[in-house]
Coordinates of C-alpha atoms in Angstrom, one line a residue:
X45 CA 19.1 193.5 -27.7
X46 CA 21.6 195.9 -29.1
X47 CA 24.6 196.9 -26.9
X48 CA 26.9 199.8 -27.1
X49 CA 30.4 198.2 -26.8
X50 CA 33.8 199.8 -26.6
X51 CA 36.7 197.7 -27.8
X52 CA 40.3 198.3 -26.7
X53 CA 43.2 196.7 -28.4
X54 CA 46.9 196.8 -27.8
X55 CA 48.6 194.6 -30.3
X56 CA 51.9 192.9 -30.6
X57 CA 53.2 195.8 -32.7
X58 CA 53.5 197.7 -29.4
X59 CA 52.4 200.9 -31.0
X60 CA 49.6 201.9 -28.7
X61 CA 46.0 201.5 -27.6
X62 CA 43.2 201.5 -30.3
X63 CA 39.7 202.4 -29.2
X64 CA 36.5 201.8 -31.1
X65 CA 32.8 202.0 -30.4
X66 CA 30.3 199.8 -32.1
X67 CA 26.6 199.0 -31.6
X68 CA 25.9 195.3 -31.9
X69 CA 23.9 192.4 -30.7
X70 CA 26.9 190.1 -31.0
X71 CA 25.7 188.7 -34.3
X72 CA 25.3 191.8 -36.5
X73 CA 26.8 195.2 -36.5
X74 CA 24.1 197.9 -36.3
X75 CA 26.4 200.9 -36.4
X76 CA 30.1 201.9 -36.2
X77 CA 30.9 204.6 -33.7
X78 CA 33.9 206.9 -33.4
X79 CA 37.5 205.5 -32.9
X80 CA 40.5 206.7 -31.0
X81 CA 44.1 206.0 -30.4
X82 CA 46.5 206.5 -27.5
X83 CA 50.1 205.9 -28.6
X84 CA 52.6 204.4 -26.2
X85 CA 55.4 206.6 -25.2
X86 CA 59.0 205.5 -25.9
X87 CA 59.4 204.6 -22.2
X88 CA 56.2 202.5 -22.2
X89 CA 57.3 200.8 -25.4
X90 CA 60.7 200.0 -23.9
X91 CA 59.0 198.6 -20.8
X92 CA 56.8 196.4 -22.9
X93 CA 59.8 195.1 -24.8
X94 CA 61.5 194.2 -21.5
X95 CA 58.2 192.5 -20.4
X96 CA 58.2 190.3 -23.6
X97 CA 61.8 189.2 -22.7
X98 CA 60.8 188.5 -19.1
X99 CA 57.6 186.6 -20.0
X100 CA 59.5 183.9 -21.8
X101 CA 60.2 182.3 -18.4
X102 CA 56.6 182.3 -17.2
X103 CA 54.9 179.1 -16.3
X104 CA 51.6 180.5 -14.9
X105 CA 49.1 182.9 -16.4
X106 CA 48.7 184.9 -13.2
X107 CA 52.4 185.3 -12.4
X108 CA 53.8 188.9 -12.6
X109 CA 57.5 188.7 -11.5
X110 CA 60.0 191.5 -11.9
X111 CA 59.3 194.0 -14.7
X112 CA 56.0 192.3 -15.6
X113 CA 54.1 193.9 -12.7
X114 CA 55.4 197.3 -13.6
X115 CA 54.4 196.7 -17.3
X116 CA 50.9 195.5 -16.2
X117 CA 50.4 198.8 -14.3
X118 CA 51.6 200.8 -17.3
X119 CA 49.3 198.9 -19.7
X120 CA 46.3 199.4 -17.3
X121 CA 47.0 203.1 -17.0
X122 CA 47.4 203.6 -20.7
X123 CA 44.1 202.0 -21.4
X124 CA 42.3 204.0 -18.7
X125 CA 43.8 207.2 -20.3
X126 CA 42.8 206.0 -23.7
X127 CA 39.1 205.6 -22.6
X128 CA 39.1 208.9 -20.7
X129 CA 40.5 210.8 -23.7
X130 CA 38.0 209.0 -26.0
X131 CA 35.0 209.9 -23.9
X132 CA 36.1 213.5 -23.5
X133 CA 36.7 214.0 -27.2
X134 CA 33.5 212.3 -28.3
X135 CA 31.4 213.6 -25.4
X136 CA 30.1 210.1 -24.9
X137 CA 29.2 209.4 -21.3
X138 CA 30.5 206.2 -19.6
X139 CA 26.9 205.6 -18.6
X140 CA 26.0 205.2 -22.3
X141 CA 28.6 202.3 -22.8
X142 CA 27.2 198.9 -21.8
X143 CA 30.5 196.9 -21.9
X144 CA 34.2 197.4 -22.6
X145 CA 36.1 194.6 -24.4
X146 CA 39.7 194.7 -23.0
X147 CA 42.2 192.5 -24.7
X148 CA 45.2 193.5 -22.7
X149 CA 48.8 193.2 -23.9
X150 CA 49.9 189.7 -25.0
X151 CA 53.4 189.0 -23.6
X152 CA 53.5 185.2 -24.1
X153 CA 51.5 182.8 -26.3
X154 CA 52.3 179.1 -25.9
X155 CA 49.1 177.2 -26.6
X156 CA 51.1 173.9 -26.7
X157 CA 51.6 174.5 -23.0
X158 CA 48.0 175.7 -22.5
X159 CA 49.5 179.1 -21.6
X160 CA 48.6 182.5 -23.0
X161 CA 49.4 185.6 -21.0
X162 CA 47.8 189.0 -21.5
X163 CA 48.8 191.7 -19.0
X164 CA 46.5 194.4 -17.8
X165 CA 44.4 194.7 -14.6
X166 CA 40.7 194.5 -15.7
X167 CA 39.3 195.3 -12.3
X168 CA 41.5 198.4 -11.8
X169 CA 40.5 199.5 -15.3
X170 CA 36.8 199.0 -14.6
X171 CA 37.0 201.0 -11.5
X172 CA 39.0 203.8 -13.3
X173 CA 36.5 204.1 -16.2
X174 CA 33.3 203.2 -14.3
X175 CA 32.2 200.7 -17.0
X176 CA 32.0 196.9 -16.8
X177 CA 35.0 195.3 -18.5
X178 CA 35.1 192.0 -20.3
X179 CA 38.6 190.5 -20.4
X180 CA 40.6 187.2 -20.6
X181 CA 39.1 186.2 -23.9
X182 CA 41.6 183.6 -24.9
X183 CA 42.0 181.5 -21.7
X184 CA 39.0 179.2 -22.0
X185 CA 39.9 178.3 -25.6
X186 CA 43.5 177.5 -24.7
X187 CA 42.5 175.5 -21.7
X188 CA 40.2 173.4 -23.9
X189 CA 43.0 172.6 -26.3
X190 CA 42.6 175.4 -28.8
X191 CA 45.3 177.7 -30.2
X192 CA 43.8 180.7 -28.5
X193 CA 44.2 182.7 -31.7
X194 CA 43.2 184.2 -34.0
X195 CA 40.1 185.5 -32.3
X196 CA 38.9 188.2 -34.8
X197 CA 37.5 185.8 -37.5
X198 CA 33.9 185.9 -36.1
X199 CA 34.0 189.7 -36.4
X200 CA 35.5 189.5 -39.9
X201 CA 32.5 187.4 -40.9
X202 CA 30.1 190.0 -39.5
X203 CA 31.9 192.7 -41.5
X204 CA 31.9 190.6 -44.7
X205 CA 28.1 190.2 -44.6
X206 CA 27.8 193.6 -46.1
X207 CA 30.1 193.0 -49.0
X208 CA 28.7 192.2 -52.5
X209 CA 31.5 190.4 -54.2
X210 CA 32.4 187.0 -55.4
X211 CA 34.3 184.8 -53.0
X212 CA 36.2 183.2 -51.5
X213 CA 37.3 186.3 -49.6
X214 CA 40.2 186.5 -47.2
X215 CA 40.5 189.2 -44.5
X216 CA 44.2 189.7 -43.5
X217 CA 45.2 191.4 -40.3
X218 CA 48.9 192.5 -40.3
X219 CA 49.8 193.4 -36.8
X220 CA 52.8 192.1 -34.9
X221 CA 51.8 188.7 -36.2
X222 CA 49.8 188.3 -39.4
X223 CA 46.6 186.2 -39.5
X224 CA 43.9 185.5 -42.0
X225 CA 40.2 184.7 -42.1
X226 CA 38.9 182.7 -45.1
X227 CA 35.2 183.4 -45.9
X228 CA 33.4 181.4 -48.6
X229 CA 29.8 182.3 -48.0
X230 CA 29.1 179.2 -45.8
X231 CA 28.8 179.0 -42.1
X232 CA 32.3 177.5 -41.8
X233 CA 35.2 179.9 -40.9
X234 CA 38.8 179.0 -41.5
X235 CA 41.5 181.0 -39.8
X236 CA 45.1 180.9 -38.7
X237 CA 48.2 182.9 -38.1
X238 CA 50.3 183.0 -41.2
X239 CA 53.7 184.2 -40.0
X240 CA 55.3 187.5 -38.9
X241 CA 53.5 190.7 -39.4
X242 CA 55.2 193.9 -38.5
X243 CA 57.1 192.5 -35.4
X244 CA 60.3 191.4 -37.2
X245 CA 60.4 194.6 -39.3
X246 CA 59.7 196.9 -36.3
X247 CA 62.4 195.2 -34.2
X248 CA 64.8 195.5 -37.0
X249 CA 64.0 199.2 -37.5
X250 CA 64.4 199.8 -33.8
X251 CA 67.9 198.1 -33.7
X252 CA 69.2 199.5 -36.9
X253 CA 67.6 202.9 -37.3
X254 CA 66.3 203.7 -33.7
X255 CA 62.8 204.1 -35.3
X256 CA 59.7 202.3 -34.0
X257 CA 58.6 201.2 -37.5
X258 CA 59.1 201.8 -41.3
X259 CA 56.7 204.6 -42.0
X260 CA 54.6 203.7 -45.1
X261 CA 57.3 201.2 -46.1
X262 CA 59.5 204.1 -47.4
X263 CA 62.7 202.6 -46.1
X264 CA 62.0 199.1 -47.4
X265 CA 61.3 200.7 -50.8
X266 CA 64.9 201.7 -51.1
X267 CA 66.2 198.2 -50.6
X268 CA 66.3 194.8 -52.3
X269 CA 64.8 191.8 -50.8
X270 CA 66.9 188.7 -50.3
X271 CA 64.7 186.0 -51.9
X272 CA 67.2 183.2 -51.0
X273 CA 66.9 184.2 -47.3
X274 CA 63.1 184.3 -47.6
X275 CA 63.0 180.9 -49.3
X276 CA 65.1 179.4 -46.5
X277 CA 62.9 181.0 -43.8
X278 CA 59.8 179.6 -45.4
X279 CA 61.2 176.0 -45.0
X280 CA 60.4 176.3 -41.3
X281 CA 57.9 173.5 -40.3
X282 CA 55.2 176.1 -39.3
X283 CA 54.6 177.1 -42.9
X284 CA 53.5 173.6 -44.0
X285 CA 51.1 173.1 -41.1
X286 CA 47.4 173.4 -42.0
X287 CA 45.0 175.8 -40.3
X288 CA 44.3 176.4 -37.5
X289 CA 47.6 177.4 -36.1
X290 CA 49.0 180.3 -34.1
X291 CA 52.2 182.1 -33.2
X292 CA 53.9 184.0 -30.4
X293 CA 55.2 187.4 -31.4
X294 CA 58.8 186.2 -30.9
X295 CA 58.6 182.9 -32.7
X296 CA 60.7 184.2 -35.5
X297 CA 63.0 186.3 -33.4
X298 CA 66.0 184.0 -34.1
X299 CA 65.9 185.0 -37.8
X300 CA 68.4 187.8 -37.9
X301 CA 69.4 190.1 -40.8
X302 CA 71.6 192.6 -38.9
X303 CA 74.6 191.9 -41.2
X304 CA 72.9 193.3 -44.3
X305 CA 72.4 196.9 -45.4
X306 CA 69.5 198.4 -43.4
X307 CA 67.3 199.1 -46.4
X308 CA 67.9 195.6 -47.8
X309 CA 67.0 194.2 -44.4
X310 CA 63.8 196.1 -44.2
X311 CA 62.9 195.1 -47.8
X312 CA 63.6 191.4 -47.0
X313 CA 61.5 191.4 -43.8
X314 CA 58.7 193.2 -45.5
X315 CA 58.8 190.7 -48.4
X316 CA 59.0 187.8 -45.9
X317 CA 55.7 188.9 -44.3
X318 CA 54.1 189.1 -47.8
X319 CA 55.5 185.7 -48.8
X320 CA 54.3 184.0 -45.6
X321 CA 50.8 185.3 -46.2
X322 CA 50.9 184.0 -49.8
X323 CA 52.3 180.7 -48.5
X324 CA 48.9 179.9 -46.9
X325 CA 47.0 179.8 -50.2
X326 CA 47.8 176.1 -51.0
X327 CA 46.4 175.3 -47.5
X328 CA 43.0 176.8 -48.2
X329 CA 40.0 175.0 -49.8
X330 CA 40.0 177.3 -52.8
X331 CA 42.2 180.1 -54.2
X332 CA 40.8 183.3 -52.8
X333 CA 39.6 185.9 -55.3
X334 CA 39.8 188.9 -53.0
X335 CA 42.1 189.9 -50.1
X336 CA 41.2 192.7 -47.7
X337 CA 44.1 194.0 -45.6
X338 CA 43.8 195.6 -42.2
X339 CA 46.1 196.4 -39.4
X340 CA 49.3 198.4 -39.5
X341 CA 50.5 196.6 -42.5
X342 CA 47.7 198.1 -44.6
X343 CA 49.5 201.5 -44.3
X344 CA 52.8 200.0 -45.5
X345 CA 52.7 200.8 -49.2
X346 CA 55.7 198.6 -49.9
X347 CA 54.1 195.6 -48.2
X348 CA 50.9 196.2 -50.1
X349 CA 52.8 196.2 -53.4
X350 CA 54.5 193.0 -52.5
X351 CA 51.3 191.3 -51.5
X352 CA 49.7 192.3 -54.8
X353 CA 52.7 190.8 -56.6
X354 CA 52.6 187.5 -54.7
X355 CA 48.8 187.1 -54.7
X356 CA 48.1 188.1 -58.3
X357 CA 45.7 187.8 -60.1
X358 CA 43.6 188.2 -56.9
X359 CA 42.4 191.6 -55.9
X360 CA 44.3 193.0 -52.9
X361 CA 43.1 196.1 -51.3
X362 CA 43.3 197.9 -47.9
X363 CA 40.2 197.7 -45.7
X364 CA 39.9 201.5 -45.9
X365 CA 38.9 201.1 -49.6
X366 CA 35.7 199.3 -48.4
X367 CA 34.9 202.0 -45.9
X368 CA 36.3 199.9 -43.0
X369 CA 38.5 201.5 -40.4
X370 CA 41.6 199.5 -41.0
X371 CA 43.5 200.5 -37.9
X372 CA 40.4 200.0 -35.7
X373 CA 39.2 196.6 -36.8
X374 CA 40.8 194.7 -34.0
X375 CA 39.5 197.2 -31.4
X376 CA 36.0 197.0 -32.9
X377 CA 36.4 193.2 -32.9
X378 CA 36.9 193.1 -29.1
X379 CA 33.9 195.3 -28.5
X380 CA 32.0 192.8 -30.7
X381 CA 33.5 189.8 -28.8
X382 CA 32.6 191.4 -25.5
X383 CA 28.9 191.6 -26.6
X384 CA 29.1 188.0 -27.7
X385 CA 30.6 186.9 -24.4
X386 CA 27.9 188.7 -22.5
X387 CA 25.3 186.6 -24.4
X388 CA 27.2 183.4 -24.2
X389 CA 27.8 183.2 -27.9
X390 CA 30.9 181.4 -29.3
X391 CA 34.1 183.4 -29.7
X392 CA 36.1 180.6 -31.3
X393 CA 35.5 177.6 -33.4
X394 CA 37.2 174.3 -34.4
X395 CA 38.3 175.7 -37.8
X396 CA 39.6 179.0 -36.3
X397 CA 41.6 177.9 -33.3
X398 CA 41.3 174.1 -33.3
X399 CA 39.2 174.1 -30.1
X400 CA 37.1 170.9 -30.0
X401 CA 33.8 172.6 -29.9
X402 CA 32.6 176.2 -30.4
X403 CA 33.7 178.1 -27.3
X404 CA 32.5 181.3 -25.6
X405 CA 34.8 183.1 -23.2
X406 CA 35.7 186.2 -21.3
X407 CA 35.3 187.3 -17.7
X408 CA 33.5 190.4 -16.5
X409 CA 35.1 192.8 -14.0
X410 CA 32.7 195.3 -12.6
X411 CA 33.5 198.7 -11.2

């Protein structure tokens, strides 16, 4: 049975809430619906940055001390407003949406401690929008010993079914953290986080230039990357670990570049993201022939250029070039995952998160 699913995603880039409608049975995608976006205000973004700092001290998934309770309320309100705006603009009734996939805002990811924390009140959201809400996608995987990330590979595979090209293919998502899905035409998925995405660069731009991000990579294009610094950073043990593996947004926060010229720092951090993605190639079964880039990084022209240089001779192209909605793929994915969760289908696999067996997940909050 086909379901109309609305996916909501607020990533570690802290830019805002992506909204996307899809029609799916949890296995195939019948149709893509409209998409939407509700940016965070400067105040909300500042609150979330404080929440990330506070969350480092958490030892329980359900704890919301201090600023975290306020941040959770803000995240819930922002998502409710995103859905209200989306339904008003598209004239799609809440009654026509079967399920909402609500990821929430990750503030801590420590799978080695069986701890992953996404803030956002699903029950309050369900009551506000009058639609059942599937949430808490990652908890079962982490509790079972998986990494709890990445979770989008099963959707990447569904997207890739429509492609007519020689593999292997890798789908890259560059959000706050970068992750890849390796697809070779078999039933086996391989996935992992590769390193920083936009988080280090965004934080640097915020500190140095009081800007939330480097628009289209224009600032990094003015600088020169410090290849020695990148080579040193790539010596961290994480980069030699085989897939599956995952990261917290702040795992590389100790890598500082504040003493360099701002443009050079932006260029270096952009190149570091590209180099970390390229570093995964020797860890894959075969060298990929095609790389499809989604997420905010796909809009960074300097990052795309650096990826093409480091991944040559493979084809590197933004998801938009294939007719995919690059900025909405993760939101679409959580609509897709909500449909799978409703049907008890697996959301994660041993080769995507390291979980011992294929795992379903998610909890439903009803209005």
